[in-house]
PDB file of C-alpha atoms in Angstrom:
ATOM      1  CA  MET A   1     -24.508  90.385  -6.903  1.00 42.00           C
ATOM      2  CA  ILE A   2     -22.706  87.160  -5.897  1.00 39.00           C
ATOM      3  CA  ILE A   3     -25.596  85.107  -7.285  1.00 43.00           C
ATOM      4  CA  SER A   4     -25.360  87.023 -10.551  1.00 44.00           C
ATOM      5  CA  TYR A   5     -21.578  86.381 -10.696  1.00 37.00           C
ATOM      6  CA  ILE A   6     -22.089  82.629 -10.243  1.00 42.00           C
ATOM      7  CA  HIS A   7     -25.077  82.465 -12.570  1.00 48.00           C
ATOM      8  CA  THR A   8     -23.265  84.062 -15.540  1.00 43.00           C
ATOM      9  CA  PRO A   9     -20.480  81.444 -15.986  1.00 56.00           C
ATOM     10  CA  ILE A  10     -22.941  78.573 -15.417  1.00 58.00           C
ATOM     11  CA  LYS A  11     -25.219  80.032 -18.064  1.00 58.00           C
ATOM     12  CA  ALA A  12     -22.238  80.407 -20.423  1.00 54.00           C
ATOM     13  CA  ILE A  13     -21.227  76.764 -19.887  1.00 57.00           C
ATOM     14  CA  PHE A  14     -24.677  75.344 -20.588  1.00 58.00           C
ATOM     15  CA  SER A  15     -25.250  77.657 -23.539  1.00 60.00           C
ATOM     16  CA  SER A  16     -22.256  76.008 -25.240  1.00 63.00           C
ATOM     17  CA  ILE A  17     -23.764  72.527 -24.876  1.00 79.00           C
ATOM     18  CA  GLN A  18     -25.225  71.267 -28.147  1.00 85.00           C
ATOM     19  CA  LEU A  19     -28.204  68.908 -28.209  1.00 90.00           C
ATOM     20  CA  LYS A  20     -26.830  67.195 -31.324  1.00 90.00           C
ATOM     21  CA  ASN A  21     -23.637  66.301 -29.476  1.00 91.00           C
ATOM     22  CA  ILE A  22     -25.576  64.957 -26.501  1.00 94.00           C
ATOM     23  CA  LEU A  23     -27.733  62.729 -28.717  1.00 95.00           C
ATOM     24  CA  LEU A  24     -24.741  61.371 -30.630  1.00 95.00           C
ATOM     25  CA  ILE A  25     -22.849  60.687 -27.391  1.00 95.00           C
ATOM     26  CA  LEU A  26     -25.888  58.752 -26.151  1.00 96.00           C
ATOM     27  CA  CYS A  27     -25.938  56.818 -29.424  1.00 97.00           C
ATOM     28  CA  GLY A  28     -22.226  56.009 -29.141  1.00 96.00           C
ATOM     29  CA  SER A  29     -22.664  54.849 -25.532  1.00 96.00           C
ATOM     30  CA  ALA A  30     -25.512  52.547 -26.568  1.00 97.00           C
ATOM     31  CA  ILE A  31     -23.443  50.997 -29.367  1.00 97.00           C
ATOM     32  CA  TYR A  32     -20.473  50.384 -27.071  1.00 97.00           C
ATOM     33  CA  ALA A  33     -22.639  48.964 -24.258  1.00 97.00           C
ATOM     34  CA  LEU A  34     -24.461  46.657 -26.675  1.00 96.00           C
ATOM     35  CA  GLY A  35     -21.143  45.224 -27.822  1.00 96.00           C
ATOM     36  CA  VAL A  36     -19.797  44.775 -24.272  1.00 96.00           C
ATOM     37  CA  VAL A  37     -22.920  42.937 -23.128  1.00 96.00           C
ATOM     38  CA  ASN A  38     -23.457  40.674 -26.139  1.00 95.00           C
ATOM     39  CA  LEU A  39     -19.856  40.033 -27.127  1.00 95.00           C
ATOM     40  CA  ASN A  40     -17.485  40.609 -24.200  1.00 95.00           C
ATOM     41  CA  ILE A  41     -19.606  39.421 -21.281  1.00 94.00           C
ATOM     42  CA  ALA A  42     -21.446  36.728 -23.228  1.00 93.00           C
ATOM     43  CA  ASN A  43     -18.237  35.162 -24.569  1.00 93.00           C
ATOM     44  CA  ASP A  44     -15.774  35.637 -21.698  1.00 90.00           C
ATOM     45  CA  LEU A  45     -13.832  38.352 -23.494  1.00 93.00           C
ATOM     46  CA  SER A  46     -12.213  41.007 -21.364  1.00 92.00           C
ATOM     47  CA  GLU A  47     -11.945  44.691 -22.182  1.00 91.00           C
ATOM     48  CA  GLY A  48      -9.499  47.508 -21.664  1.00 86.00           C
ATOM     49  CA  GLY A  49      -9.672  50.574 -19.476  1.00 87.00           C
ATOM     50  CA  LEU A  50     -12.243  51.104 -16.770  1.00 90.00           C
ATOM     51  CA  THR A  51     -14.717  48.829 -18.540  1.00 92.00           C
ATOM     52  CA  GLY A  52     -12.213  45.995 -18.257  1.00 93.00           C
ATOM     53  CA  LEU A  53     -11.849  46.746 -14.555  1.00 92.00           C
ATOM     54  CA  THR A  54     -15.617  46.591 -14.061  1.00 95.00           C
ATOM     55  CA  LEU A  55     -15.703  43.240 -15.890  1.00 95.00           C
ATOM     56  CA  ILE A  56     -13.039  41.906 -13.514  1.00 95.00           C
ATOM     57  CA  ILE A  57     -15.134  43.085 -10.542  1.00 95.00           C
ATOM     58  CA  PHE A  58     -18.228  41.500 -12.104  1.00 95.00           C
ATOM     59  CA  ALA A  59     -16.469  38.158 -12.622  1.00 93.00           C
ATOM     60  CA  LEU A  60     -14.967  38.040  -9.127  1.00 93.00           C
ATOM     61  CA  PHE A  61     -17.723  39.619  -7.012  1.00 94.00           C
ATOM     62  CA  ASN A  62     -20.834  39.535  -9.269  1.00 93.00           C
ATOM     63  CA  ILE A  63     -21.342  43.313  -8.977  1.00 95.00           C
ATOM     64  CA  ASP A  64     -23.317  44.892 -11.817  1.00 95.00           C
ATOM     65  CA  PRO A  65     -20.785  46.422 -14.293  1.00 95.00           C
ATOM     66  CA  GLY A  66     -23.027  49.445 -14.827  1.00 95.00           C
ATOM     67  CA  LEU A  67     -23.093  50.231 -11.114  1.00 95.00           C
ATOM     68  CA  SER A  68     -19.353  49.737 -10.542  1.00 95.00           C
ATOM     69  CA  ASN A  69     -18.549  51.769 -13.647  1.00 94.00           C
ATOM     70  CA  LEU A  70     -20.567  54.703 -12.342  1.00 93.00           C
ATOM     71  CA  LEU A  71     -19.168  54.525  -8.797  1.00 93.00           C
ATOM     72  CA  ILE A  72     -15.534  54.367  -9.935  1.00 89.00           C
ATOM     73  CA  ASN A  73     -16.093  57.288 -12.291  1.00 89.00           C
ATOM     74  CA  ILE A  74     -17.278  59.691  -9.583  1.00 87.00           C
ATOM     75  CA  PRO A  75     -13.772  60.534  -8.235  1.00 81.00           C
ATOM     76  CA  LEU A  76     -12.473  60.715 -11.800  1.00 76.00           C
ATOM     77  CA  PHE A  77     -15.136  63.330 -12.568  1.00 80.00           C
ATOM     78  CA  LEU A  78     -13.779  65.441  -9.712  1.00 77.00           C
ATOM     79  CA  VAL A  79     -10.264  65.197 -11.161  1.00 70.00           C
ATOM     80  CA  GLY A  80     -11.566  65.886 -14.628  1.00 66.00           C
ATOM     81  CA  TRP A  81     -13.252  69.076 -13.423  1.00 73.00           C
ATOM     82  CA  LYS A  82      -9.801  70.576 -12.874  1.00 65.00           C
ATOM     83  CA  LEU A  83      -7.982  69.040 -15.829  1.00 65.00           C
ATOM     84  CA  VAL A  84     -10.471  69.367 -18.686  1.00 63.00           C
ATOM     85  CA  GLY A  85     -12.922  72.039 -19.728  1.00 66.00           C
ATOM     86  CA  HIS A  86     -16.324  72.304 -18.094  1.00 75.00           C
ATOM     87  CA  ARG A  87     -18.156  71.664 -21.350  1.00 77.00           C
ATOM     88  CA  MET A  88     -16.170  68.492 -22.038  1.00 77.00           C
ATOM     89  CA  LEU A  89     -16.732  67.327 -18.479  1.00 82.00           C
ATOM     90  CA  ILE A  90     -20.488  67.679 -18.940  1.00 87.00           C
ATOM     91  CA  TYR A  91     -20.263  65.628 -22.128  1.00 87.00           C
ATOM     92  CA  THR A  92     -18.123  63.086 -20.225  1.00 86.00           C
ATOM     93  CA  ILE A  93     -20.690  62.802 -17.428  1.00 90.00           C
ATOM     94  CA  VAL A  94     -23.383  62.230 -20.069  1.00 93.00           C
ATOM     95  CA  GLY A  95     -21.233  59.585 -21.796  1.00 92.00           C
ATOM     96  CA  ALA A  96     -20.202  57.733 -18.624  1.00 92.00           C
ATOM     97  CA  ALA A  97     -23.648  57.855 -16.984  1.00 94.00           C
ATOM     98  CA  SER A  98     -25.451  56.727 -20.136  1.00 96.00           C
ATOM     99  CA  PHE A  99     -22.899  53.970 -20.754  1.00 96.00           C
ATOM    100  CA  SER A 100     -23.393  52.698 -17.194  1.00 96.00           C
ATOM    101  CA  LEU A 101     -27.167  52.855 -17.613  1.00 96.00           C
ATOM    102  CA  PHE A 102     -27.101  51.061 -20.970  1.00 97.00           C
ATOM    103  CA  LEU A 103     -24.817  48.361 -19.534  1.00 96.00           C
ATOM    104  CA  SER A 104     -27.328  47.595 -16.774  1.00 96.00           C
ATOM    105  CA  ILE A 105     -30.387  47.744 -19.038  1.00 96.00           C
ATOM    106  CA  PHE A 106     -28.912  45.709 -21.877  1.00 96.00           C
ATOM    107  CA  ARG A 107     -27.567  43.048 -19.499  1.00 94.00           C
ATOM    108  CA  GLN A 108     -31.087  42.592 -18.115  1.00 93.00           C
ATOM    109  CA  TYR A 109     -33.262  43.008 -21.201  1.00 92.00           C
ATOM    110  CA  LEU A 110     -31.193  43.011 -24.393  1.00 90.00           C
ATOM    111  CA  MET A 111     -28.728  40.153 -24.106  1.00 88.00           C
ATOM    112  CA  PHE A 112     -29.003  37.973 -27.193  1.00 88.00           C
ATOM    113  CA  ASP A 113     -28.283  34.250 -27.107  1.00 81.00           C
ATOM    114  CA  ILE A 114     -25.761  34.016 -29.949  1.00 80.00           C
ATOM    115  CA  PRO A 115     -23.353  31.057 -29.521  1.00 79.00           C
ATOM    116  CA  LEU A 116     -19.989  32.360 -30.712  1.00 86.00           C
ATOM    117  CA  LYS A 117     -17.516  30.862 -28.236  1.00 83.00           C
ATOM    118  CA  ASP A 118     -16.309  28.424 -30.879  1.00 86.00           C
ATOM    119  CA  ASP A 119     -15.164  31.346 -33.042  1.00 92.00           C
ATOM    120  CA  MET A 120     -13.384  33.795 -30.750  1.00 93.00           C
ATOM    121  CA  ILE A 121     -11.740  35.558 -33.698  1.00 93.00           C
ATOM    122  CA  LEU A 122     -15.197  36.613 -34.849  1.00 94.00           C
ATOM    123  CA  VAL A 123     -16.070  37.720 -31.312  1.00 95.00           C
ATOM    124  CA  ALA A 124     -12.868  39.770 -31.041  1.00 95.00           C
ATOM    125  CA  LEU A 125     -13.431  41.466 -34.417  1.00 96.00           C
ATOM    126  CA  PHE A 126     -17.063  42.395 -33.773  1.00 96.00           C
ATOM    127  CA  ALA A 127     -16.297  43.545 -30.226  1.00 96.00           C
ATOM    128  CA  ALA A 128     -13.603  45.807 -31.706  1.00 95.00           C
ATOM    129  CA  VAL A 129     -16.035  47.256 -34.238  1.00 96.00           C
ATOM    130  CA  PHE A 130     -18.706  47.967 -31.619  1.00 96.00           C
ATOM    131  CA  LYS A 131     -16.187  49.598 -29.286  1.00 94.00           C
ATOM    132  CA  GLY A 132     -14.401  51.481 -32.067  1.00 94.00           C
ATOM    133  CA  VAL A 133     -17.576  52.921 -33.559  1.00 95.00           C
ATOM    134  CA  GLY A 134     -19.223  53.656 -30.201  1.00 95.00           C
ATOM    135  CA  VAL A 135     -16.224  55.252 -28.492  1.00 91.00           C
ATOM    136  CA  GLY A 136     -15.130  56.944 -31.732  1.00 91.00           C
ATOM    137  CA  VAL A 137     -18.508  58.695 -32.026  1.00 93.00           C
ATOM    138  CA  ILE A 138     -18.341  59.740 -28.365  1.00 91.00           C
ATOM    139  CA  PHE A 139     -14.841  61.177 -28.814  1.00 85.00           C
ATOM    140  CA  ARG A 140     -15.741  62.913 -32.052  1.00 85.00           C
ATOM    141  CA  TYR A 141     -18.535  64.847 -30.408  1.00 86.00           C
ATOM    142  CA  GLY A 142     -16.596  65.961 -27.358  1.00 82.00           C
ATOM    143  CA  GLY A 143     -17.367  63.309 -24.771  1.00 83.00           C
ATOM    144  CA  THR A 144     -15.775  60.254 -23.188  1.00 81.00           C
ATOM    145  CA  THR A 145     -17.083  57.236 -21.300  1.00 84.00           C
ATOM    146  CA  GLY A 146     -15.067  58.370 -18.276  1.00 80.00           C
ATOM    147  CA  GLY A 147     -12.228  56.461 -16.655  1.00 78.00           C
ATOM    148  CA  THR A 148      -9.176  56.044 -18.843  1.00 78.00           C
ATOM    149  CA  ASP A 149     -10.934  57.988 -21.596  1.00 68.00           C
ATOM    150  CA  ILE A 150     -10.323  61.110 -19.519  1.00 72.00           C
ATOM    151  CA  ALA A 151      -6.599  60.288 -19.460  1.00 72.00           C
ATOM    152  CA  ALA A 152      -6.665  59.789 -23.240  1.00 71.00           C
ATOM    153  CA  ARG A 153      -8.396  63.141 -23.704  1.00 66.00           C
ATOM    154  CA  ILE A 154      -5.802  64.885 -21.540  1.00 67.00           C
ATOM    155  CA  GLY A 155      -2.975  63.247 -23.483  1.00 71.00           C
ATOM    156  CA  ASN A 156      -4.536  64.346 -26.769  1.00 71.00           C
ATOM    157  CA  LYS A 157      -5.246  67.882 -25.582  1.00 68.00           C
ATOM    158  CA  TYR A 158      -1.887  68.682 -23.989  1.00 72.00           C
ATOM    159  CA  PHE A 159       0.574  66.351 -25.735  1.00 76.00           C
ATOM    160  CA  GLY A 160      -1.060  65.591 -29.084  1.00 76.00           C
ATOM    161  CA  TRP A 161      -1.112  61.833 -28.428  1.00 77.00           C
ATOM    162  CA  SER A 162      -3.492  59.711 -30.461  1.00 76.00           C
ATOM    163  CA  MET A 163      -6.421  58.744 -28.263  1.00 70.00           C
ATOM    164  CA  GLY A 164      -6.581  55.257 -29.716  1.00 70.00           C
ATOM    165  CA  LYS A 165      -2.900  54.555 -29.027  1.00 76.00           C
ATOM    166  CA  THR A 166      -3.025  56.030 -25.522  1.00 78.00           C
ATOM    167  CA  LEU A 167      -6.007  53.863 -24.654  1.00 73.00           C
ATOM    168  CA  PHE A 168      -4.249  50.808 -26.075  1.00 75.00           C
ATOM    169  CA  ILE A 169      -1.284  51.261 -23.695  1.00 80.00           C
ATOM    170  CA  ILE A 170      -3.582  51.572 -20.682  1.00 80.00           C
ATOM    171  CA  ASP A 171      -5.662  48.669 -21.943  1.00 77.00           C
ATOM    172  CA  ILE A 172      -2.672  46.320 -21.892  1.00 81.00           C
ATOM    173  CA  MET A 173      -2.201  46.859 -18.157  1.00 85.00           C
ATOM    174  CA  ILE A 174      -5.892  46.314 -17.395  1.00 90.00           C
ATOM    175  CA  ILE A 175      -6.190  43.289 -19.648  1.00 88.00           C
ATOM    176  CA  THR A 176      -3.168  41.631 -18.052  1.00 90.00           C
ATOM    177  CA  SER A 177      -5.059  41.828 -14.763  1.00 92.00           C
ATOM    178  CA  SER A 178      -7.901  39.893 -16.425  1.00 93.00           C
ATOM    179  CA  LEU A 179      -5.792  36.765 -16.000  1.00 93.00           C
ATOM    180  CA  LEU A 180      -7.378  36.667 -12.551  1.00 92.00           C
ATOM    181  CA  TYR A 181     -10.458  35.087 -14.125  1.00 92.00           C
ATOM    182  CA  LEU A 182      -9.599  34.367 -17.775  1.00 92.00           C
ATOM    183  CA  ASN A 183      -7.093  32.019 -19.389  1.00 92.00           C
ATOM    184  CA  TYR A 184      -4.247  33.289 -21.534  1.00 91.00           C
ATOM    185  CA  ARG A 185      -6.042  32.518 -24.830  1.00 92.00           C
ATOM    186  CA  GLU A 186      -9.025  34.703 -23.926  1.00 92.00           C
ATOM    187  CA  VAL A 187      -6.666  37.473 -22.825  1.00 92.00           C
ATOM    188  CA  MET A 188      -4.811  37.270 -26.137  1.00 92.00           C
ATOM    189  CA  TYR A 189      -8.099  37.514 -28.050  1.00 94.00           C
ATOM    190  CA  THR A 190      -8.907  40.567 -25.961  1.00 92.00           C
ATOM    191  CA  LEU A 191      -5.598  42.193 -26.919  1.00 88.00           C
ATOM    192  CA  VAL A 192      -6.399  41.628 -30.587  1.00 92.00           C
ATOM    193  CA  SER A 193      -9.821  43.178 -30.083  1.00 93.00           C
ATOM    194  CA  VAL A 194      -8.633  46.339 -28.320  1.00 87.00           C
ATOM    195  CA  PHE A 195      -5.838  46.864 -30.849  1.00 88.00           C
ATOM    196  CA  ILE A 196      -8.309  46.794 -33.738  1.00 93.00           C
ATOM    197  CA  ALA A 197     -10.704  48.987 -31.742  1.00 91.00           C
ATOM    198  CA  SER A 198      -7.949  51.585 -31.252  1.00 84.00           C
ATOM    199  CA  ARG A 199      -7.595  51.902 -35.029  1.00 87.00           C
ATOM    200  CA  VAL A 200     -11.367  52.096 -35.560  1.00 92.00           C
ATOM    201  CA  ILE A 201     -11.583  54.829 -32.893  1.00 87.00           C
ATOM    202  CA  ASP A 202      -9.041  56.941 -34.765  1.00 81.00           C
ATOM    203  CA  ILE A 203     -10.829  56.397 -38.083  1.00 82.00           C
ATOM    204  CA  VAL A 204     -14.254  57.335 -36.693  1.00 86.00           C
ATOM    205  CA  GLN A 205     -12.906  60.300 -34.722  1.00 78.00           C
ATOM    206  CA  GLN A 206     -10.833  61.745 -37.568  1.00 70.00           C
ATOM    207  CA  GLY A 207     -13.156  60.732 -40.370  1.00 66.00           C
ATOM    208  CA  ALA A 208     -13.062  57.666 -42.586  1.00 56.00           C
ATOM    209  CA  TYR A 209     -12.430  59.819 -45.635  1.00 57.00           C
ATOM    210  CA  THR A 210      -8.743  60.539 -46.163  1.00 64.00           C
ATOM    211  CA  ALA A 211      -7.572  63.012 -48.758  1.00 77.00           C
ATOM    212  CA  LYS A 212      -3.970  63.482 -49.845  1.00 84.00           C
ATOM    213  CA  SER A 213      -1.948  66.658 -49.652  1.00 89.00           C
ATOM    214  CA  VAL A 214       0.872  67.046 -52.133  1.00 91.00           C
ATOM    215  CA  MET A 215       3.875  69.371 -51.988  1.00 92.00           C
ATOM    216  CA  ILE A 216       5.773  69.788 -55.248  1.00 92.00           C
ATOM    217  CA  ILE A 217       9.088  71.499 -55.964  1.00 90.00           C
ATOM    218  CA  SER A 218       9.835  71.906 -59.638  1.00 89.00           C
ATOM    219  CA  GLU A 219      11.335  74.300 -62.141  1.00 87.00           C
ATOM    220  CA  LYS A 220       8.015  74.098 -64.002  1.00 89.00           C
ATOM    221  CA  ASN A 221       5.576  74.862 -61.204  1.00 86.00           C
ATOM    222  CA  ASP A 222       3.520  77.264 -63.320  1.00 86.00           C
ATOM    223  CA  ALA A 223       2.873  74.606 -65.968  1.00 90.00           C
ATOM    224  CA  ILE A 224       2.071  72.010 -63.294  1.00 91.00           C
ATOM    225  CA  ALA A 225      -0.284  74.391 -61.462  1.00 88.00           C
ATOM    226  CA  ASN A 226      -2.180  75.225 -64.649  1.00 88.00           C
ATOM    227  CA  LYS A 227      -2.444  71.549 -65.571  1.00 86.00           C
ATOM    228  CA  LEU A 228      -3.814  70.563 -62.148  1.00 86.00           C
ATOM    229  CA  ALA A 229      -6.230  73.492 -62.089  1.00 84.00           C
ATOM    230  CA  TYR A 230      -7.639  73.114 -65.604  1.00 82.00           C
ATOM    231  CA  ASP A 231      -7.427  69.347 -66.160  1.00 79.00           C
ATOM    232  CA  MET A 232      -8.134  68.062 -62.634  1.00 79.00           C
ATOM    233  CA  ASN A 233     -10.217  71.004 -61.363  1.00 80.00           C
ATOM    234  CA  ARG A 234      -8.090  71.247 -58.228  1.00 81.00           C
ATOM    235  CA  GLY A 235      -7.088  74.424 -56.456  1.00 81.00           C
ATOM    236  CA  VAL A 236      -3.357  74.920 -55.989  1.00 86.00           C
ATOM    237  CA  THR A 237      -1.248  77.338 -54.008  1.00 85.00           C
ATOM    238  CA  LEU A 238       2.298  78.488 -54.764  1.00 83.00           C
ATOM    239  CA  TRP A 239       4.404  79.291 -51.707  1.00 84.00           C
ATOM    240  CA  GLY A 240       7.663  81.184 -51.675  1.00 82.00           C
ATOM    241  CA  GLY A 241      10.607  79.013 -50.585  1.00 81.00           C
ATOM    242  CA  LYS A 242      14.370  79.054 -50.324  1.00 78.00           C
ATOM    243  CA  GLY A 243      16.879  76.252 -50.804  1.00 78.00           C
ATOM    244  CA  GLY A 244      18.539  75.380 -47.498  1.00 76.00           C
ATOM    245  CA  TYR A 245      21.920  74.616 -49.077  1.00 73.00           C
ATOM    246  CA  THR A 246      22.016  76.705 -52.239  1.00 77.00           C
ATOM    247  CA  GLY A 247      20.012  79.650 -50.921  1.00 77.00           C
ATOM    248  CA  ALA A 248      18.212  79.763 -54.270  1.00 81.00           C
ATOM    249  CA  GLN A 249      14.653  81.084 -54.324  1.00 82.00           C
ATOM    250  CA  LYS A 250      12.127  78.351 -55.104  1.00 82.00           C
ATOM    251  CA  GLU A 251       8.374  78.021 -55.318  1.00 84.00           C
ATOM    252  CA  VAL A 252       6.575  75.192 -53.525  1.00 90.00           C
ATOM    253  CA  LEU A 253       3.271  74.073 -54.983  1.00 91.00           C
ATOM    254  CA  TYR A 254       0.650  72.756 -52.555  1.00 91.00           C
ATOM    255  CA  CYS A 255      -2.454  70.816 -53.599  1.00 89.00           C
ATOM    256  CA  VAL A 256      -5.082  68.579 -51.945  1.00 88.00           C
ATOM    257  CA  VAL A 257      -6.769  65.785 -53.908  1.00 85.00           C
ATOM    258  CA  ASN A 258      -8.854  62.689 -53.289  1.00 78.00           C
ATOM    259  CA  ARG A 259      -6.726  59.612 -52.653  1.00 75.00           C
ATOM    260  CA  ASN A 260      -8.054  57.923 -55.803  1.00 71.00           C
ATOM    261  CA  GLU A 261      -6.645  60.843 -57.814  1.00 80.00           C
ATOM    262  CA  ILE A 262      -3.093  60.583 -56.517  1.00 84.00           C
ATOM    263  CA  PHE A 263      -1.882  58.314 -59.346  1.00 80.00           C
ATOM    264  CA  ARG A 264      -3.265  60.668 -61.983  1.00 83.00           C
ATOM    265  CA  LEU A 265      -1.726  63.668 -60.228  1.00 87.00           C
ATOM    266  CA  LYS A 266       1.734  62.065 -60.049  1.00 88.00           C
ATOM    267  CA  SER A 267       1.511  61.000 -63.682  1.00 86.00           C
ATOM    268  CA  THR A 268       0.619  64.545 -64.699  1.00 87.00           C
ATOM    269  CA  ILE A 269       3.541  65.997 -62.753  1.00 90.00           C
ATOM    270  CA  ASN A 270       6.040  63.437 -64.059  1.00 90.00           C
ATOM    271  CA  HIS A 271       4.906  64.076 -67.617  1.00 90.00           C
ATOM    272  CA  ILE A 272       5.700  67.787 -67.239  1.00 92.00           C
ATOM    273  CA  ASP A 273       8.818  67.454 -65.073  1.00 92.00           C
ATOM    274  CA  PRO A 274      10.222  63.947 -64.390  1.00 92.00           C
ATOM    275  CA  SER A 275      12.753  65.406 -61.928  1.00 91.00           C
ATOM    276  CA  ALA A 276      10.109  67.156 -59.774  1.00 91.00           C
ATOM    277  CA  PHE A 277      10.216  66.593 -56.011  1.00 91.00           C
ATOM    278  CA  ILE A 278       6.857  65.249 -54.749  1.00 92.00           C
ATOM    279  CA  ALA A 279       5.864  64.719 -51.099  1.00 92.00           C
ATOM    280  CA  VAL A 280       2.482  63.093 -50.350  1.00 90.00           C
ATOM    281  CA  SER A 281       0.778  63.159 -46.926  1.00 87.00           C
ATOM    282  CA  ASP A 282      -2.575  62.084 -45.488  1.00 81.00           C
ATOM    283  CA  VAL A 283      -5.249  64.694 -44.781  1.00 79.00           C
ATOM    284  CA  HIS A 284      -8.060  63.491 -42.526  1.00 69.00           C
ATOM    285  CA  GLU A 285     -10.406  66.423 -42.933  1.00 69.00           C
ATOM    286  CA  VAL A 286     -10.853  69.100 -45.578  1.00 67.00           C
ATOM    287  CA  SER A 287     -13.296  71.986 -45.390  1.00 65.00           C
ATOM    288  CA  ILE A 288     -13.525  75.245 -47.291  1.00 60.00           C
ATOM    289  CA  GLN A 289     -15.907  77.736 -45.662  1.00 54.00           C
ATOM    290  CA  GLY A 290     -17.977  74.833 -44.342  1.00 47.00           C
ATOM    291  CA  TYR A 291     -17.930  72.775 -47.540  1.00 44.00           C
ATOM    292  CA  SER A 292     -16.142  69.554 -48.327  1.00 48.00           C
ATOM    293  CA  LEU A 293     -13.324  69.053 -50.803  1.00 49.00           C
ATOM    294  CA  ASP A 294     -15.654  67.421 -53.333  1.00 48.00           C
ATOM    295  CA  GLU A 295     -18.173  70.263 -53.112  1.00 45.00           C
ATOM    296  CA  HIS A 296     -15.434  72.686 -54.117  1.00 46.00           C
ATOM    297  CA  ARG A 297     -14.082  70.491 -56.873  1.00 45.00           C
ATOM    298  CA  ASN A 298     -14.799  73.087 -59.527  1.00 41.00           C
ATOM    299  CA  LEU A 299     -14.242  76.178 -57.378  1.00 42.00           C
ATOM    300  CA  TRP A 300     -10.475  76.397 -57.834  1.00 41.00           C
ATOM    301  CA  LYS A 301      -8.070  79.253 -57.905  1.00 41.00           C
ATOM    302  CA  ILE A 302      -4.336  79.767 -57.997  1.00 41.00           C
ATOM    303  CA  ASP A 303      -2.841  81.836 -55.174  1.00 45.00           C
ATOM    304  CA  LYS A 304       0.675  82.975 -55.789  1.00 41.00           C
ATOM    305  CA  GLU A 305       2.416  84.264 -52.678  1.00 43.00           C
ATOM    306  CA  LYS A 306       5.475  86.372 -53.221  1.00 41.00           C
TER     307      LYS A 306
END
């Protein structure tokens, strides 16, 4: 009976693991490790987070970064078991272990001889792209590379902090410690790299495609809604609202469009009602019953909530 009790939750945990996510986490780890080996290590560029710490250990004591990364992560896994979900921890173990493995393999067998030390700006930019894409893919599919990534995940889960920005703050502290073996110029290039990487991480994690949501308050909402629906093939929704000062009943029109359509949308609204209030915000992901915004371009309707 006890065995059955233990077996059931373990079975439930592993049944939630998706092979697609595992493969993409492995792919992200490989991309990140390839960049660290051929750009950071090869050109004396530091790194943020736990990877930066392993590079410091490598420079000072010549210990394989893959090995030190794995050993330092073990206690963090134990902490993560209590602070994050079991499924995410499994993805994290996959990400951290594969990243450590790829670091060791690539450093031995896949280190290209590309002389770039005379152009450290180029090194910093490409290192940022490799890290941003690799870590962004790992984050997007539920994993981390361990270390400070676990802290970033916790901050995102419980406080809503951007993972890229949280990592950047931690990175600054680690990179400052890199002055133990680097000069200030190399440290400054590293700061540039991790800042750009933090933005790339957010883009990859949230999706490179950004739509725009528009909220409109006008005395001619019906005419605007019909114009957007029939001329732009965009679904619109009319919400019931109330003026905070006047107490007057108002309708708020809500619409989501591609960002390249925002000028046309504003022109259409201003043509109908030049005094209309328009608020535009970014939308990083749009889905309607599993389809994208573009796939529902012609499947519009007007919902009027009273």
